[in-house]
PDB file of C-alpha atoms and ligand atoms in Angstrom:
ATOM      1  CA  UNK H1009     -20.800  98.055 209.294  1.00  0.00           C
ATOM      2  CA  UNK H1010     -23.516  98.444 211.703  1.00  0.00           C
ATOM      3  CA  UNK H1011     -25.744  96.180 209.587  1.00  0.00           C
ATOM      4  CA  UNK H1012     -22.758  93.394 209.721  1.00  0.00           C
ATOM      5  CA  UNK H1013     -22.927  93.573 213.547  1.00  0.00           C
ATOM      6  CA  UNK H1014     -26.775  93.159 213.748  1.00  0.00           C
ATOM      7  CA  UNK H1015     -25.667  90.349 211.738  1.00  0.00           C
ATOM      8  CA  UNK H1016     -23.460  88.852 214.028  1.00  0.00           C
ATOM      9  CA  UNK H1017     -25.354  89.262 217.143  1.00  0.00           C
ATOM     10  CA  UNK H1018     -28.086  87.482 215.790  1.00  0.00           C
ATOM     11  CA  UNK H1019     -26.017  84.616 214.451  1.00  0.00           C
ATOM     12  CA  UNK H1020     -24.732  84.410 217.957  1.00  0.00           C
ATOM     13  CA  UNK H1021     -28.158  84.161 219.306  1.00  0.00           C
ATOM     14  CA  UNK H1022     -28.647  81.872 216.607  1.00  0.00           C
ATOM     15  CA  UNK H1023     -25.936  79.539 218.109  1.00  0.00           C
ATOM     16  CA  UNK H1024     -26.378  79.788 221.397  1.00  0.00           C
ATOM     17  CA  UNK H1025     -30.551  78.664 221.128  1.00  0.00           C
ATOM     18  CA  UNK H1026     -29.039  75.773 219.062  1.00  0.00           C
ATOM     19  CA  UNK H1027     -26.554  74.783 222.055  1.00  0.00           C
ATOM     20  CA  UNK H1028     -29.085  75.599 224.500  1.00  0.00           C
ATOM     21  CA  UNK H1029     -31.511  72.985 222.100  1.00  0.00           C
ATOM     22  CA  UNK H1030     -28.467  69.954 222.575  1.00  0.00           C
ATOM     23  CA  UNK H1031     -27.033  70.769 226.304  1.00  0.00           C
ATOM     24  CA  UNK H1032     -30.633  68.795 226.922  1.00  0.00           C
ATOM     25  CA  UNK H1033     -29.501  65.542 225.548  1.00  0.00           C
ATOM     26  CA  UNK H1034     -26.424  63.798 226.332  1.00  0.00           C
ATOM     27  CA  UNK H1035     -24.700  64.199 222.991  1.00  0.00           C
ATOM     28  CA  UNK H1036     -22.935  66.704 223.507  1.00  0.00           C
ATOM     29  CA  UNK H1037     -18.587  66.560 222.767  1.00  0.00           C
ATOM     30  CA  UNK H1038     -16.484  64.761 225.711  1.00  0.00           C
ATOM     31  CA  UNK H1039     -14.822  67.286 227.611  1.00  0.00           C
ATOM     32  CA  UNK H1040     -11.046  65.868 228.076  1.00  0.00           C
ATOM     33  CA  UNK H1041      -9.739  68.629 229.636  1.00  0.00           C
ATOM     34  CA  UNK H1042      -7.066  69.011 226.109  1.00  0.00           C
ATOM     35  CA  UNK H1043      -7.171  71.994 224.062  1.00  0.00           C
ATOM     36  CA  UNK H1044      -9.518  73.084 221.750  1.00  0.00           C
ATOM     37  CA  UNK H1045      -7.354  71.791 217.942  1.00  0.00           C
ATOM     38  CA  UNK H1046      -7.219  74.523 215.314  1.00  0.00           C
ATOM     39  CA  UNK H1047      -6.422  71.971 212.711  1.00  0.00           C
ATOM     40  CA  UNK H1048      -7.860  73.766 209.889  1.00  0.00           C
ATOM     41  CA  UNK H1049      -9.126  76.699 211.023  1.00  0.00           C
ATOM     42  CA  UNK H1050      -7.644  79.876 209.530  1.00  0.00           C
ATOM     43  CA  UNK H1051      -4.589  82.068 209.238  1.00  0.00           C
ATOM     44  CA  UNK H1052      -5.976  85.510 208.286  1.00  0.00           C
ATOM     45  CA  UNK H1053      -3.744  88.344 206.599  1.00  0.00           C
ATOM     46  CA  UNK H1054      -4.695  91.681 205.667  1.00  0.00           C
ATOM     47  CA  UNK H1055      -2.852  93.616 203.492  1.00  0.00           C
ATOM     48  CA  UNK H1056      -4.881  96.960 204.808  1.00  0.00           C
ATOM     49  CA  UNK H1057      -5.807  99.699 202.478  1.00  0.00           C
ATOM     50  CA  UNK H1058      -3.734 102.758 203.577  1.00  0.00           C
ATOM     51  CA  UNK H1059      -3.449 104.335 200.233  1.00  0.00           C
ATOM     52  CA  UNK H1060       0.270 105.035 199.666  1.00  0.00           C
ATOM     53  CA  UNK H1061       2.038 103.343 203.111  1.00  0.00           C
ATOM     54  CA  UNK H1062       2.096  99.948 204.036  1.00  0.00           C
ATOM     55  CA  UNK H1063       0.172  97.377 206.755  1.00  0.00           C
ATOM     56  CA  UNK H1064      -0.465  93.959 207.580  1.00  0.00           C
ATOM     57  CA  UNK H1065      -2.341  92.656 210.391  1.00  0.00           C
ATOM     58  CA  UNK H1066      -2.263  89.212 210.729  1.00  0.00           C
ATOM     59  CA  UNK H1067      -5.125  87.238 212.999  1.00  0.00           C
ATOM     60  CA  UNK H1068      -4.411  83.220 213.769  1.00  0.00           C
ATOM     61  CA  UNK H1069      -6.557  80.150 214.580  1.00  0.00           C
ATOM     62  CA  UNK H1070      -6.172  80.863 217.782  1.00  0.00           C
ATOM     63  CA  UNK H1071      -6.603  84.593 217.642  1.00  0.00           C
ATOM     64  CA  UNK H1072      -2.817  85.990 218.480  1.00  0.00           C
ATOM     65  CA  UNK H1073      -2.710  89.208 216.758  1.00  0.00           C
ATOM     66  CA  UNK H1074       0.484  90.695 214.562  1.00  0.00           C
ATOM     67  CA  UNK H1075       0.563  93.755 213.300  1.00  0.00           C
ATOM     68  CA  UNK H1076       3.200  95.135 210.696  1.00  0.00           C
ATOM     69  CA  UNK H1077       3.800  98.787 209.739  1.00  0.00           C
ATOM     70  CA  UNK H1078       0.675 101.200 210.605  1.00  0.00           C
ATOM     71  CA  UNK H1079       0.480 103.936 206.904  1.00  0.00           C
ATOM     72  CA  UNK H1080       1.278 107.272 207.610  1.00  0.00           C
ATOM     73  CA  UNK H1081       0.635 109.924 209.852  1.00  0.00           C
ATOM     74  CA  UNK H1082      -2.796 110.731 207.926  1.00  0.00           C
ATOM     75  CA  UNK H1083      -3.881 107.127 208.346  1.00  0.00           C
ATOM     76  CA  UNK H1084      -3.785 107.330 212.432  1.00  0.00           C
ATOM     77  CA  UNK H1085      -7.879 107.301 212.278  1.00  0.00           C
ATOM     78  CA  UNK H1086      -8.354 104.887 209.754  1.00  0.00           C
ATOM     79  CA  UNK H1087      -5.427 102.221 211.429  1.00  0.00           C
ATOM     80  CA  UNK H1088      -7.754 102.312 214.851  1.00  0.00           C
ATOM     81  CA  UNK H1089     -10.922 101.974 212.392  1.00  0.00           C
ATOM     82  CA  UNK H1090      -9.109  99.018 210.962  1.00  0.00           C
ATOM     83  CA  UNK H1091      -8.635  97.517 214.818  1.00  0.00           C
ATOM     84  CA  UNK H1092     -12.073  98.107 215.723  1.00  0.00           C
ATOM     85  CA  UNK H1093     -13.449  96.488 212.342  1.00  0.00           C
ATOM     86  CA  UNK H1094     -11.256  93.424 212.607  1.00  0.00           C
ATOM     87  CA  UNK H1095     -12.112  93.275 216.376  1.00  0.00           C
ATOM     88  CA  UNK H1096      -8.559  93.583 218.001  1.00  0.00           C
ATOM     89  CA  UNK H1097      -8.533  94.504 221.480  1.00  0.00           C
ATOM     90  CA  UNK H1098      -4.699  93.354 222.115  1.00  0.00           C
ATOM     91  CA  UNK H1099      -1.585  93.202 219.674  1.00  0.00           C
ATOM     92  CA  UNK H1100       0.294  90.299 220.490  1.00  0.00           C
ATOM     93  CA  UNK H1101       3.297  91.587 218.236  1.00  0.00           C
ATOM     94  CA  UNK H1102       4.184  95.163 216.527  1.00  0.00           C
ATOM     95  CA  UNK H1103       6.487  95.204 214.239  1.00  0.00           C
ATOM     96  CA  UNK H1104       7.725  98.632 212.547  1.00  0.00           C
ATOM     97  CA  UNK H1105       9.559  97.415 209.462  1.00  0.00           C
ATOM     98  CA  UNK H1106      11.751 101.057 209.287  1.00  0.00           C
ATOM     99  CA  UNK H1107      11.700 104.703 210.387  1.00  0.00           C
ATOM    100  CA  UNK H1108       9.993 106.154 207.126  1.00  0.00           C
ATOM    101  CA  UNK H1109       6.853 107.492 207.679  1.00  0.00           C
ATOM    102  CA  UNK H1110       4.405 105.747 205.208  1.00  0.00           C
ATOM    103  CA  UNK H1111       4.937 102.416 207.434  1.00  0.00           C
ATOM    104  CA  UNK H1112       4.851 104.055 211.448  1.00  0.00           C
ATOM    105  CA  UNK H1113       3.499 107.192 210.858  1.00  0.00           C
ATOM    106  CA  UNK H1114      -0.018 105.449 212.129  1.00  0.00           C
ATOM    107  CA  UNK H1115       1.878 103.436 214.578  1.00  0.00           C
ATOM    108  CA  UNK H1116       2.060 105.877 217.596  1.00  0.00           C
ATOM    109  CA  UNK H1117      -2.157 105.991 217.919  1.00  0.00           C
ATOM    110  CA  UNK H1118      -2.415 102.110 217.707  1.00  0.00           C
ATOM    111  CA  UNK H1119       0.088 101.888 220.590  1.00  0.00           C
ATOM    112  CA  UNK H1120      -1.918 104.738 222.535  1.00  0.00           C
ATOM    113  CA  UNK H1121      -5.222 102.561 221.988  1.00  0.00           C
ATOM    114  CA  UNK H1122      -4.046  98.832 221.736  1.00  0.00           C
ATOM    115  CA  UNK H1123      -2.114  96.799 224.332  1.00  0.00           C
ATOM    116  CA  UNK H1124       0.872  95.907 223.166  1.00  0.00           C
ATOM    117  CA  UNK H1125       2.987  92.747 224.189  1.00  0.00           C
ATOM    118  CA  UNK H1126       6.342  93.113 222.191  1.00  0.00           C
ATOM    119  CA  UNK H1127       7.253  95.397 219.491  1.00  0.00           C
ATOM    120  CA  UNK H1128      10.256  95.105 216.879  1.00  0.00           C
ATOM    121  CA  UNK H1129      11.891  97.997 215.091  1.00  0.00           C
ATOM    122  CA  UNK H1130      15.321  97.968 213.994  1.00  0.00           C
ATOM    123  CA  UNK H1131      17.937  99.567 215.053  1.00  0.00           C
ATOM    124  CA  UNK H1132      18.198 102.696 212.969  1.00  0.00           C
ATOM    125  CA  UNK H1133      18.475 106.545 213.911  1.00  0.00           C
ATOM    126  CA  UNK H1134      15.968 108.659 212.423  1.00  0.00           C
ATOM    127  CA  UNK H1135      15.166 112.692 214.121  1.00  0.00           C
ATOM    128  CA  UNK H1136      11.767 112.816 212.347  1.00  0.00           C
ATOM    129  CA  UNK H1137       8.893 113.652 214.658  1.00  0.00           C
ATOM    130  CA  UNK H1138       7.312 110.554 213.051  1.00  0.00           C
ATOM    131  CA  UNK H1139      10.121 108.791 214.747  1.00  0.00           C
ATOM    132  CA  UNK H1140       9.911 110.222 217.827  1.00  0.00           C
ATOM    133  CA  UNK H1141       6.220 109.983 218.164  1.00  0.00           C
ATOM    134  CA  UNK H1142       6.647 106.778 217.995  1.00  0.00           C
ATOM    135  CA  UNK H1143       9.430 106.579 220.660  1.00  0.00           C
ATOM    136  CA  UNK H1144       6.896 108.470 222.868  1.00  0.00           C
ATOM    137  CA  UNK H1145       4.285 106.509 222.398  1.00  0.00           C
ATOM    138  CA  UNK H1146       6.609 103.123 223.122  1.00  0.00           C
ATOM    139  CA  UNK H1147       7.513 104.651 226.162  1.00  0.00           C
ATOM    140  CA  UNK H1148       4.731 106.091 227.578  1.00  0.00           C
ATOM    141  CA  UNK H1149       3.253 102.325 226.969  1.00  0.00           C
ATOM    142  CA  UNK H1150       6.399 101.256 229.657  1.00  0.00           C
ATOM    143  CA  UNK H1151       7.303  99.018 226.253  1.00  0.00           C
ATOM    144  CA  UNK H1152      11.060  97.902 225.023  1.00  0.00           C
ATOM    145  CA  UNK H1153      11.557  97.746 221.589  1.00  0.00           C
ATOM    146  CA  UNK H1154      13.484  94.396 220.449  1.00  0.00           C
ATOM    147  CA  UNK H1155      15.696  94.943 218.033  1.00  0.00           C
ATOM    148  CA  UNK H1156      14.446  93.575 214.439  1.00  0.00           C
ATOM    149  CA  UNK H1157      17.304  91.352 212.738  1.00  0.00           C
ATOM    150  CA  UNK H1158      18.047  88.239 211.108  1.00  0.00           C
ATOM    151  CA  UNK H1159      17.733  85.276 212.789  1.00  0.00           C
ATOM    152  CA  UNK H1160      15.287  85.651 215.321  1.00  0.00           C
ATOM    153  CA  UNK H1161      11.655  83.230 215.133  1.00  0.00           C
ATOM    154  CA  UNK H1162       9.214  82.584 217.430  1.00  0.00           C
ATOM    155  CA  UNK H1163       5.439  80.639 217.058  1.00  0.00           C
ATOM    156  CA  UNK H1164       2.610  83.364 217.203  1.00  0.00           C
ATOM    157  CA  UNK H1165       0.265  80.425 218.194  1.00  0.00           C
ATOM    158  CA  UNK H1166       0.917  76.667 217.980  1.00  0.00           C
ATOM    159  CA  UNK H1167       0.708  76.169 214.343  1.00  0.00           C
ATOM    160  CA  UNK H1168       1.740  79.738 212.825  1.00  0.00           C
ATOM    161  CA  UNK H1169       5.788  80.763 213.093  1.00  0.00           C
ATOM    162  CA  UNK H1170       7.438  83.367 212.620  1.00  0.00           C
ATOM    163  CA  UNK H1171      11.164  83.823 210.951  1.00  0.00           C
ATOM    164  CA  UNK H1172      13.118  87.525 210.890  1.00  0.00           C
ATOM    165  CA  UNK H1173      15.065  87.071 207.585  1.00  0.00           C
ATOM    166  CA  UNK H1174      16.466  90.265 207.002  1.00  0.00           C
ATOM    167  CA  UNK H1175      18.051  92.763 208.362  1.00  0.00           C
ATOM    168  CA  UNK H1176      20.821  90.616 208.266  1.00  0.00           C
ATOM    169  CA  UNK H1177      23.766  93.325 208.838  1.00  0.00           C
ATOM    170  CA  UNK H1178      23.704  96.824 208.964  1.00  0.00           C
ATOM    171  CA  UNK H1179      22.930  99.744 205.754  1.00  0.00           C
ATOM    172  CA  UNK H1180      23.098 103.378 205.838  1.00  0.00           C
ATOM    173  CA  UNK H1181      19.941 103.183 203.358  1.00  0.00           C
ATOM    174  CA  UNK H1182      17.239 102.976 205.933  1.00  0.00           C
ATOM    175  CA  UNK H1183      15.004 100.696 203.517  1.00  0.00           C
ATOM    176  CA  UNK H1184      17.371  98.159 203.527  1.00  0.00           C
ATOM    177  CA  UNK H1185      17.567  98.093 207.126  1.00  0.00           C
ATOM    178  CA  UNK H1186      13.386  97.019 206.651  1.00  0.00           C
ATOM    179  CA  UNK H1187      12.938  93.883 208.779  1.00  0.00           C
ATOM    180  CA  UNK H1188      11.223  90.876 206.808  1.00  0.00           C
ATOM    181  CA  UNK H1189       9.452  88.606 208.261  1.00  0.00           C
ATOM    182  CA  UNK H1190       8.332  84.576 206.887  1.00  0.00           C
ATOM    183  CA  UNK H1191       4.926  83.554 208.052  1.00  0.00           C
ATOM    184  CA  UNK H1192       4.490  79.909 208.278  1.00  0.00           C
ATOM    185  CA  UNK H1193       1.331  77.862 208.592  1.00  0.00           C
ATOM    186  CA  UNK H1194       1.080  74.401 207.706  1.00  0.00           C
ATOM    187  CA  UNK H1195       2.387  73.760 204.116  1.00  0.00           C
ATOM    188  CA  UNK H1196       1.785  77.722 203.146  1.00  0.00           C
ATOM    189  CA  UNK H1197       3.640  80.580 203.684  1.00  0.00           C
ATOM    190  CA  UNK H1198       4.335  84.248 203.411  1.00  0.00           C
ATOM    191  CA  UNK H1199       6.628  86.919 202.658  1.00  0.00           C
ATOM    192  CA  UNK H1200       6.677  90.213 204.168  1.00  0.00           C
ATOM    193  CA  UNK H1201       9.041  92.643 202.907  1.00  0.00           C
ATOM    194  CA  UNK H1202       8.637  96.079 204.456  1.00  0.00           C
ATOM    195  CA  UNK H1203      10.694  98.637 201.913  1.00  0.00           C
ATOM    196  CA  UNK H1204      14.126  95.997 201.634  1.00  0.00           C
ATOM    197  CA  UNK H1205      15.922  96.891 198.660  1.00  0.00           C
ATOM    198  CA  UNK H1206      18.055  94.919 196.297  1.00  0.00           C
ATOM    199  CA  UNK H1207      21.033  94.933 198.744  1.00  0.00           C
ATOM    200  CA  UNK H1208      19.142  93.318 201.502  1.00  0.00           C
ATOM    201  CA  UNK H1209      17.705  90.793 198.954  1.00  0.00           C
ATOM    202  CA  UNK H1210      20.785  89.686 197.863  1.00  0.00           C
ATOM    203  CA  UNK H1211      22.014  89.006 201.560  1.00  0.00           C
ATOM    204  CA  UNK H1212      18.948  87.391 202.000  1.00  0.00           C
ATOM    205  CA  UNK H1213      19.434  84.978 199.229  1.00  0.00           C
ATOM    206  CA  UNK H1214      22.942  84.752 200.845  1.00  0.00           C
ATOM    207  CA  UNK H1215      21.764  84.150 204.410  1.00  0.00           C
ATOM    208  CA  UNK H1216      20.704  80.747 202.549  1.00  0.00           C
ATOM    209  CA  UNK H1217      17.339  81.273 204.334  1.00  0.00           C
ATOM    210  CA  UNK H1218      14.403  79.171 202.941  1.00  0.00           C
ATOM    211  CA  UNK H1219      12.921  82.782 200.650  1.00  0.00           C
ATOM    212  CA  UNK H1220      10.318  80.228 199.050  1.00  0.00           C
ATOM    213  CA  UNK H1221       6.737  81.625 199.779  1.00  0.00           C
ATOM    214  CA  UNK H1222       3.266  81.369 198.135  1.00  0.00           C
ATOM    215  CA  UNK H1223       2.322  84.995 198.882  1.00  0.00           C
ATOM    216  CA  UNK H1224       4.916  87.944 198.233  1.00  0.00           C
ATOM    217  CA  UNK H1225       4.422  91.454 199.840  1.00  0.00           C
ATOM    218  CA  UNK H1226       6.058  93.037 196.889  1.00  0.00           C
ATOM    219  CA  UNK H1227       9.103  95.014 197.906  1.00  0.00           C
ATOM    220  CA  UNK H1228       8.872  98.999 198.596  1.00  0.00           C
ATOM    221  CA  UNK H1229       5.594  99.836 197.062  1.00  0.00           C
ATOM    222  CA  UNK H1230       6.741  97.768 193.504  1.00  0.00           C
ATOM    223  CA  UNK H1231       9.748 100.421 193.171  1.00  0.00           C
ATOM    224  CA  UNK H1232      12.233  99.328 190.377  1.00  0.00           C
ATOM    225  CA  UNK H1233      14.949  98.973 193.351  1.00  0.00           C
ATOM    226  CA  UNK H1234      13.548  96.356 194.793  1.00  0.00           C
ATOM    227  CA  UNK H1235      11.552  92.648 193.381  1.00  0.00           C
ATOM    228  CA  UNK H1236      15.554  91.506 191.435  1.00  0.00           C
ATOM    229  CA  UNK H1237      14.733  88.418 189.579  1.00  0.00           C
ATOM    230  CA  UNK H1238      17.016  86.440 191.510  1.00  0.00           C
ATOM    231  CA  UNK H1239      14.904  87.349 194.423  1.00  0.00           C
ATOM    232  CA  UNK H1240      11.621  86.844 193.190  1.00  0.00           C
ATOM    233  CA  UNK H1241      12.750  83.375 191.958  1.00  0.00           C
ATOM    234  CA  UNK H1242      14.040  82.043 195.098  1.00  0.00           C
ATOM    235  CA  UNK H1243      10.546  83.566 196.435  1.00  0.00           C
ATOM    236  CA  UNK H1244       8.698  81.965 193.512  1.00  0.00           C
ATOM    237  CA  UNK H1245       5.327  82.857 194.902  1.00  0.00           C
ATOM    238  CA  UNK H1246       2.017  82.284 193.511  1.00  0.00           C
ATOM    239  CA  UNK H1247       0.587  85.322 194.534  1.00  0.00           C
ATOM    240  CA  UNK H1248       1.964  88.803 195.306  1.00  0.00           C
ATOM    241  CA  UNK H1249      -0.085  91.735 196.911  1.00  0.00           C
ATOM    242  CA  UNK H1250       1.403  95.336 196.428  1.00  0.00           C
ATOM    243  CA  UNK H1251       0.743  98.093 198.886  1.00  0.00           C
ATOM    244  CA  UNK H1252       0.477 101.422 196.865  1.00  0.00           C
ATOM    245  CA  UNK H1253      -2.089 104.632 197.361  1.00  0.00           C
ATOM    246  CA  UNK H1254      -4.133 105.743 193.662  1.00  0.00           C
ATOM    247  CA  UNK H1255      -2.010 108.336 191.426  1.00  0.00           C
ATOM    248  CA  UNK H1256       0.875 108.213 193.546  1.00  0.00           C
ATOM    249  CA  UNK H1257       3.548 110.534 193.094  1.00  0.00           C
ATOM    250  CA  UNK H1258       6.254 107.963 193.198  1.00  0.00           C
ATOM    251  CA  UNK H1259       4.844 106.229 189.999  1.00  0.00           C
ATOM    252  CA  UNK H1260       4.296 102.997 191.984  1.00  0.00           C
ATOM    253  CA  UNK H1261       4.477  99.860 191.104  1.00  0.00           C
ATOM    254  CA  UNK H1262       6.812 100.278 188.432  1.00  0.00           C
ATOM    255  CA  UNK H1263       5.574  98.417 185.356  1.00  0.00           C
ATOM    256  CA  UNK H1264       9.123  96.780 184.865  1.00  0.00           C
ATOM    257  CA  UNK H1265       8.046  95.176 188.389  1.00  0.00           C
ATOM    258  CA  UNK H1266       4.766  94.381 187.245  1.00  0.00           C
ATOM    259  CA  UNK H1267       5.790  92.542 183.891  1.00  0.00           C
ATOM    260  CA  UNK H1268       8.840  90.685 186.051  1.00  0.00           C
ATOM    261  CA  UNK H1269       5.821  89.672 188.109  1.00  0.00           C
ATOM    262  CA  UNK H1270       3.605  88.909 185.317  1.00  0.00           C
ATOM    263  CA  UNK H1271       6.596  86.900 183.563  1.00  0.00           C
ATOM    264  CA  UNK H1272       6.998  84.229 186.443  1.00  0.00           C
ATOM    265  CA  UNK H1273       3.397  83.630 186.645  1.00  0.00           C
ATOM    266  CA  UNK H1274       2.462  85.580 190.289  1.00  0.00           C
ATOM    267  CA  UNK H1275      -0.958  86.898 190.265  1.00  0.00           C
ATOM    268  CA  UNK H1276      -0.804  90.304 191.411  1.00  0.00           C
ATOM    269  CA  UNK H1277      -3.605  92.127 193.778  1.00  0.00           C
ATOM    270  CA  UNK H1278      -3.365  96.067 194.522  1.00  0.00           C
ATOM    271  CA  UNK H1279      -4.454  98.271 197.792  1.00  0.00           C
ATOM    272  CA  UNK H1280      -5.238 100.902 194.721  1.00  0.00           C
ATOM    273  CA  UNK H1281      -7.213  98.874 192.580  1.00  0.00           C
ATOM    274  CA  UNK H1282      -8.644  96.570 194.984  1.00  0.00           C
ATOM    275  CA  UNK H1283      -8.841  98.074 198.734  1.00  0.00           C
ATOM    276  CA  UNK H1284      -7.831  95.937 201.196  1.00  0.00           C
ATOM    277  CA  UNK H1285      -6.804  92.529 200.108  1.00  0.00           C
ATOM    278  CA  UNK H1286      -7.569  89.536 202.706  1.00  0.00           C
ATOM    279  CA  UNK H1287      -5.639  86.438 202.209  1.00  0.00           C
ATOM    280  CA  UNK H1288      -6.778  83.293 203.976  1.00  0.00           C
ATOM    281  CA  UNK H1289      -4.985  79.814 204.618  1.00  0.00           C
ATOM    282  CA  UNK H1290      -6.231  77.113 206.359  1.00  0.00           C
ATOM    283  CA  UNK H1291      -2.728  75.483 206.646  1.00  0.00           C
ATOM    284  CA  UNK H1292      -2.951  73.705 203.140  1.00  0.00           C
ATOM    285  CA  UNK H1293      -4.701  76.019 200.534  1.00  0.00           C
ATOM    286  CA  UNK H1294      -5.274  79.752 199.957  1.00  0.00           C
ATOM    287  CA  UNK H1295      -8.349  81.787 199.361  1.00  0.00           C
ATOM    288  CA  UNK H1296      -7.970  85.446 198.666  1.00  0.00           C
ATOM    289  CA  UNK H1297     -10.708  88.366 198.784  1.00  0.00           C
ATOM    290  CA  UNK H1298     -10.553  91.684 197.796  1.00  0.00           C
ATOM    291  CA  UNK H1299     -12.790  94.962 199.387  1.00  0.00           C
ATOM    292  CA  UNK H1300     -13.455  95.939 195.813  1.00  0.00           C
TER     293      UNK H1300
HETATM  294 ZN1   ZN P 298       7.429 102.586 202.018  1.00  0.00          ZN
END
């Protein structure tokens, strides 16, 4: 890592002896006073390595930050190694998918560290001290959680939006109550589906929400209860990225899941097999890079 920054500083030298070269002659760009265009720069998600848990931090053109689910409590160090690698200093939106701890249980350091503006959770009860650490954290921050549910969309910067497709009603099974979220940018797309179930999939599908999406965040760890055909065909993604720790105990992804996968053509990457899996778009096209 250190070697990377050396890296870094110099190409910044680099540039700014090269600007320093052309501020002398009078070529340099108009300035019109309108905003720098991202047209084509990039979307960046990472599906972060936290073994068996789940996170995605998501970066855009313009540098607004997401970040969804944090790994579990044992991941609290690695999740603010993960912040300082990637450089973010503010999290423009925090979304905990659901109360289980392999998705928050990193969640309460980030939001001790990390300026948060908004965070989503749903609204579920849970008395674990995961939970509640969390709670603590929220409100020692002077922060409101906004209630995670179907329907609601805003634009993380001008050219990447954001839709809440599920929860779309309430469950007493606290996966289903998982908020998913559609990232949009340009003509590509993703699907982010916390822990949701086959019950919230099939009110998804019912919602009549546009499900299509080239990159699929493969439903609780690639357990047999969730990825239903019907689902992953509405998806119909081209790629699908499953977050699931090495010699789990939970026998994760299920190999049903991986040959349903395997049958509709997705190319699968894995946080066990691969580390963390980076998946870029530029607004038309998708490049994808693995740590290992
Ligand atoms: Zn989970």
């Amino acid at each position: 890592m250190k070697s990377s920054r050396i890296t870094y500083v110099f190409m910044a030298m680099l540039a700014g002896m090269f600007l320093f070269v052309f501020s002398g002659c009078s070529v340099g760009l108009p300035d019109t006073g309108t905003p720098v265009s991202t047209a084509g720069q990039k979307l960046k998600v990472y599906f972060l390595d936290v073994g068996q848990g789940a996170s995605q931090l998501l970066v855009t053109p313009s540098g607004k930050t997401m970040l969804i689910d944090a790994g579990n409590n044992d991941k609290e160090q690695v999740m603010l190694d993960y912040m300082k690698q990637y450089h973010i200093s503010k999290l423009d939106v925090v979304i905990g998918t659901h109360p289980d701890a392999d998705h928050i249980g990193g969640l309460d350091k980030v939001i001790d560290q990390i300026p948060v503006e908004t965070i989503y959770m749903p609204k579920v009860q849970s008395n674990t001290k995961t939970f509640e650490s969390v709670l603590k954290s929220i409100k020692n921050k002077g922060l409101k959680v906004k209630t995670a549910k179907a329907g609601l969309s805003w634009d993380l910067d001008d050219e990447v939006h954001v839709d809440m497709l599920a929860p779309t009603r309430s469950y007493d099974d606290s996966n289903n109550m998982s908020a998913v979220v559609k990232v949009t940018y340009g003509q590509t797309s993703f699907l982010l589906t916390g822990d949701a179930e086959s019950a919230s999939e099939k009110d998804m599908i019912a919602s009549g929400a546009d499900l299509q999406a080239d990159v699929l965040l493969v439903g609780h760890h690639g357990s047999n209860s969730s990825t239903t055909l019907s689902f992953l065909k509405k998806v119909n993604p081209k790629y699908a990225v499953i977050q699931v720790g090495k010699g789990n105990t939970y026998g994760h992804p299920k190999s049903a899941i991986l040959s349903r996968l395997q049958k509709q053509g997705v190319e699968v990457f894995r946080n066990d097999r691969q580390g963390t899996v980076e998946v870029d778009s530029d607004g038309s096209s998708i490049q994808i890079s693995t740590e290992r």
